[in-house]
Tab-separated table of C-alpha atoms in Angstrom:
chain	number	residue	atom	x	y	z
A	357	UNK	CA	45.900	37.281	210.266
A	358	UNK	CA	43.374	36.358	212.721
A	359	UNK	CA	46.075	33.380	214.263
A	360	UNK	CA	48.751	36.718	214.868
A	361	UNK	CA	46.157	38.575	216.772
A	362	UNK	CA	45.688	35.970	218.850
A	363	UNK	CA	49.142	34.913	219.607
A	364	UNK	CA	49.851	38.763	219.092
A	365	UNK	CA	51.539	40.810	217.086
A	366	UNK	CA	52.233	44.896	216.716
A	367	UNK	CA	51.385	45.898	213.631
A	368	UNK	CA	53.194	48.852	212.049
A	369	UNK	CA	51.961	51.331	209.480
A	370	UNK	CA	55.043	53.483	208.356
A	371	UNK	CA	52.965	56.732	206.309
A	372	UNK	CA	54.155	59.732	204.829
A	373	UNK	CA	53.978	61.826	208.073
A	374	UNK	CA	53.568	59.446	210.702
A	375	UNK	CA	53.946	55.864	211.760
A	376	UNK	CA	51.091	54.624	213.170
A	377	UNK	CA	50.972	51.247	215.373
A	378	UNK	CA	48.657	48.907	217.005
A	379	UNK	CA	49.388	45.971	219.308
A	380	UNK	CA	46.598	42.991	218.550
A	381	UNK	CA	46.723	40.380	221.935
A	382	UNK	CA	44.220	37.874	222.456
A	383	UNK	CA	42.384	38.731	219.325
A	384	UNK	CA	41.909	42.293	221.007
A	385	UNK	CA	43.921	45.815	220.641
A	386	UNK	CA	45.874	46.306	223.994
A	387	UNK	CA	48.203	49.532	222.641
A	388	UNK	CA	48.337	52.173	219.859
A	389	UNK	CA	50.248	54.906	219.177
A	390	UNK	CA	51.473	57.517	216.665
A	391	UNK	CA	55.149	57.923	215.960
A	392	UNK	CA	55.416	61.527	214.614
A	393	UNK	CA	58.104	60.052	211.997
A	394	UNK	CA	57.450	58.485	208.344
A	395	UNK	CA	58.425	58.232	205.071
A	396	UNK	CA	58.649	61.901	204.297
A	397	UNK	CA	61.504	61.852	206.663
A	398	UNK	CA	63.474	59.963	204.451
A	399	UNK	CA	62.572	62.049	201.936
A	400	UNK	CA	63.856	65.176	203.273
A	401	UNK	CA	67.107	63.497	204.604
A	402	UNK	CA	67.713	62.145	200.819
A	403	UNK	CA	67.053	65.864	199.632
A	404	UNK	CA	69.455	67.429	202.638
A	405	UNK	CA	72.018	64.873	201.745
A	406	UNK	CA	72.123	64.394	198.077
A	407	UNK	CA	71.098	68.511	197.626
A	408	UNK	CA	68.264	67.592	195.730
A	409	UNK	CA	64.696	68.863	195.638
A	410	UNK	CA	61.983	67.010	197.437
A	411	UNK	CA	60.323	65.596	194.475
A	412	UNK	CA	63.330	64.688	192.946
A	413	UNK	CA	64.518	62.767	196.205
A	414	UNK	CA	61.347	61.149	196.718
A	415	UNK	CA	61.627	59.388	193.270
A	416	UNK	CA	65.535	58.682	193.709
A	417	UNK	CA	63.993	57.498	197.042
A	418	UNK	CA	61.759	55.506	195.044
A	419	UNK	CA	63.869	53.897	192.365
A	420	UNK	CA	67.507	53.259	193.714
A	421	UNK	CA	66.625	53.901	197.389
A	422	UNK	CA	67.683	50.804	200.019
A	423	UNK	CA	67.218	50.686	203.955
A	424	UNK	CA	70.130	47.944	204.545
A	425	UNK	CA	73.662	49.301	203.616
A	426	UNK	CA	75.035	46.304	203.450
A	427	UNK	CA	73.353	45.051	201.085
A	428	UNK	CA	74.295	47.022	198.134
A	429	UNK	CA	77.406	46.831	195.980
A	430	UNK	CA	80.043	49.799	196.617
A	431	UNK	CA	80.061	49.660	193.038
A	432	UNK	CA	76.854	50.528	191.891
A	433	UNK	CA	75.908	54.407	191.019
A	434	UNK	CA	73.434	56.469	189.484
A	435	UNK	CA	73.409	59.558	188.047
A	436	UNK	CA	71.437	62.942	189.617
A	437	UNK	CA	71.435	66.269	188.951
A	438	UNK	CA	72.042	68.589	192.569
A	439	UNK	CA	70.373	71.425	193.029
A	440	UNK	CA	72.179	74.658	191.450
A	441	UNK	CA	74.664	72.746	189.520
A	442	UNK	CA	74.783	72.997	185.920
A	443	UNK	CA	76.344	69.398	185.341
A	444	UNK	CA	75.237	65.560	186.875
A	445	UNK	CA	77.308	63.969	189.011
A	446	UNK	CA	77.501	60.618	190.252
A	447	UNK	CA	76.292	58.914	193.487
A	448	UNK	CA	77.145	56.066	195.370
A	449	UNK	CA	73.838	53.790	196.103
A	450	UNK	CA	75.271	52.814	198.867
A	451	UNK	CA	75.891	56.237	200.342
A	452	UNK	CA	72.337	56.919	200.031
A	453	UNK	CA	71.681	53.594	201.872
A	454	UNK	CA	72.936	55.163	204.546
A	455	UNK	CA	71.139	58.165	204.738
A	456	UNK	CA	67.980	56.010	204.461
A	457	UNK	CA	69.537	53.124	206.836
A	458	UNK	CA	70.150	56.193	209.477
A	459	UNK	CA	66.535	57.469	209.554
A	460	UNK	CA	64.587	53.848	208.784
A	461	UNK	CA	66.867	52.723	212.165
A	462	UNK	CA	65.343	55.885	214.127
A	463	UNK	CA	61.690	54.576	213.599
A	464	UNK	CA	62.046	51.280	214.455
A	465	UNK	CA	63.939	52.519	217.685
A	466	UNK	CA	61.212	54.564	218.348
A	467	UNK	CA	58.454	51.626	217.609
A	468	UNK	CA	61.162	49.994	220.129
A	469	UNK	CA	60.951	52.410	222.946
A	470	UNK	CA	57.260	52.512	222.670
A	471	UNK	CA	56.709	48.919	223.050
A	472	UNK	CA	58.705	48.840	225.890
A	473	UNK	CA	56.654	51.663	227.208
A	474	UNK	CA	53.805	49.619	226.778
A	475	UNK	CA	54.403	47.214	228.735
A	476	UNK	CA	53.333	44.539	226.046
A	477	UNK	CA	56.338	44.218	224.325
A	478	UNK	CA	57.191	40.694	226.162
A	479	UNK	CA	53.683	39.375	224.692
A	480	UNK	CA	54.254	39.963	220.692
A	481	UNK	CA	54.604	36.173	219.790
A	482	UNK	CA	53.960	36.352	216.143
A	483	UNK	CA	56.487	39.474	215.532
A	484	UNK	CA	55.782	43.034	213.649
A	485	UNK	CA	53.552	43.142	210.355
A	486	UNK	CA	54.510	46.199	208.048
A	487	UNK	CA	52.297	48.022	206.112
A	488	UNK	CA	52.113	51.555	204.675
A	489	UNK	CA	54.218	52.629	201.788
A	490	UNK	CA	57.313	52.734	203.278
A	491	UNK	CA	57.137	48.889	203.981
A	492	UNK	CA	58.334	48.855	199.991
A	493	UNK	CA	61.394	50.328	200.381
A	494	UNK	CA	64.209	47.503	199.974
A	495	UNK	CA	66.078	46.360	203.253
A	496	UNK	CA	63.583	47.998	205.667
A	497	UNK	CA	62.282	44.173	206.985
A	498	UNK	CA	66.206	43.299	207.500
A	499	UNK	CA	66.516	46.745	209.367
A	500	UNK	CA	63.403	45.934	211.409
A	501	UNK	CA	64.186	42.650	212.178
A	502	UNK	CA	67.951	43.819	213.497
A	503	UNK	CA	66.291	46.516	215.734
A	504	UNK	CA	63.426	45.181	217.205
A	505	UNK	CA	64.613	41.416	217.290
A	506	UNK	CA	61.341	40.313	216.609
A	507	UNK	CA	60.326	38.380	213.290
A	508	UNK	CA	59.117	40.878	210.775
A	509	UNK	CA	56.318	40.620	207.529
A	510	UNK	CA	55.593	42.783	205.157
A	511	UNK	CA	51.745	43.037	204.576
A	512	UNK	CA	49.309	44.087	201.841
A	513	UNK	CA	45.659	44.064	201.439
A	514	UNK	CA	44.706	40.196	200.246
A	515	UNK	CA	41.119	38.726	199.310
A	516	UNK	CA	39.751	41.520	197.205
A	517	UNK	CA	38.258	41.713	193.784
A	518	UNK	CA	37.950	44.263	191.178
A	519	UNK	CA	40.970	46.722	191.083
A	520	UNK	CA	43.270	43.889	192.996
A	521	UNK	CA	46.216	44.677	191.405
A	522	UNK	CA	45.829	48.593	191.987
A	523	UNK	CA	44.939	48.052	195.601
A	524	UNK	CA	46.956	44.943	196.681
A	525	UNK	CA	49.691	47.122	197.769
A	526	UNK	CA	50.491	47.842	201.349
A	527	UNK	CA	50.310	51.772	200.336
A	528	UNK	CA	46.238	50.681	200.815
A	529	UNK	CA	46.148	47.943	203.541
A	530	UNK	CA	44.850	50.709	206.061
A	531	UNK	CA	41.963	52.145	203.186
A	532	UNK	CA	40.977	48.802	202.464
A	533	UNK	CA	40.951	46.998	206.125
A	534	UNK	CA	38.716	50.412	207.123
A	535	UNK	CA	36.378	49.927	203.734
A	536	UNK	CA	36.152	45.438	204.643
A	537	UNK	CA	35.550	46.659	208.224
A	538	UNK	CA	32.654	49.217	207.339
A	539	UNK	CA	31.516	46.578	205.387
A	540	UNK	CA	31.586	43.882	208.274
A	541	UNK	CA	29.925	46.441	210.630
A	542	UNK	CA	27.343	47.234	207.938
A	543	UNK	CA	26.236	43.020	207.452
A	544	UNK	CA	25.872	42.902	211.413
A	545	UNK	CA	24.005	46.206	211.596
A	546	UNK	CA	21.527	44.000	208.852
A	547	UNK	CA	21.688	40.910	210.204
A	548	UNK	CA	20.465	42.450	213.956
A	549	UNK	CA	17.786	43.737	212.281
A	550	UNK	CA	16.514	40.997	210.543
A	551	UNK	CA	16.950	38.792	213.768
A	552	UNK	CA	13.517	37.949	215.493
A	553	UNK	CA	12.978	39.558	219.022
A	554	UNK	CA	14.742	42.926	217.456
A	555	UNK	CA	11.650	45.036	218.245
A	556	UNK	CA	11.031	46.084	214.608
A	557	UNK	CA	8.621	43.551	213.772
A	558	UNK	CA	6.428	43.489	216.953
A	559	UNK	CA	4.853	47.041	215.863
């Protein structure tokens, strides 16, 4: 929001490949950067530790998947079937919490480490916003919130009409704050030109 630029805030998108971030202080950006870590991370540590392919981990990833460990009951399990066995077995949600909890903790201690680098870190008032796909994932604002010790808000694209539901998911907050930007850019571009004094209309 306009009043977290100002007071500033780092805002965090967590992709497939990458995390990408952008410090907003004083209504301005003072600091980005690229994290070369994302949500196919967890995937592949889901598929290393569970022995599952990477399409199957993505949507056990998807559907029982959990960033805070201690949040889930040691009782709950679901069923999968590993890679080269014939039968199913059983698996502790909670054990994949931790496989998730181990790499989701790595990212934020990077996003850490570079706001410290920056310099800036003293001057985020208004906390982290998370956006990107991974913000979905269960327990990733508790696990944000315990590593960067900084108040934490998951964000999705808001104000839009049409395909709403579709887009108002933060998978899209990037595509759509590019497309209202372009849009922004576009009305000034008009608006110059229709302005008197622009040169246009003196020939």
């Amino acid at each position: 929001t306009p009043e977290e630029r100002e007071s500033g805030v780092m805002v965090v998108d967590i992709g497939g490949g990458t995390t990408d971030l952008a410090m907003f202080i004083d209504g301005a950006v003072w600091h980005t950067a690229v994290i070369a870590v994302g949500g196919q991370h967890i995937t592949n540590d889901t598929a290393a530790g569970l022995h599952l392919p990477s399409d199957l981990a993505e949507a056990v990833k998807l559907k029982y998947g959990h960033a805070d460990p201690t949040a889930v009951s040691s009782l709950e399990a679901f069923p999968i079937q590993p890679f080269g066995e014939e039968l199913p077995s059983k698996v502790q949600r909670a054990d994949l919490a931790h496989i998730i909890n181990a790499r989701v903790a790595e990212i934020f201690e990077l996003i850490l480490k570079e706001a410290k680098r920056s310099g800036y870190d003293g001057l985020l008032k208004a906390g982290i916003v998370l956006t990107g796909g991974s913000s979905l994932l269960p327990g990733i604002k508790t696990v944000a919130q315990n590593v960067l010790r900084l108040p934490v808000r998951v964000a999705q694209p808001e104000n839009i009409t049409g395909m709403g539901d579709t887009l108002k998911n933060p998978a899209y907050s990037t595509s759509v704050g590019l497309l209202k930007l372009g849009l922004i850019m576009d009305l000034e571009d008009d608006r110059r030109a229709a302005s008197p004094g622009n040169g246009r209309g003196d020939q």
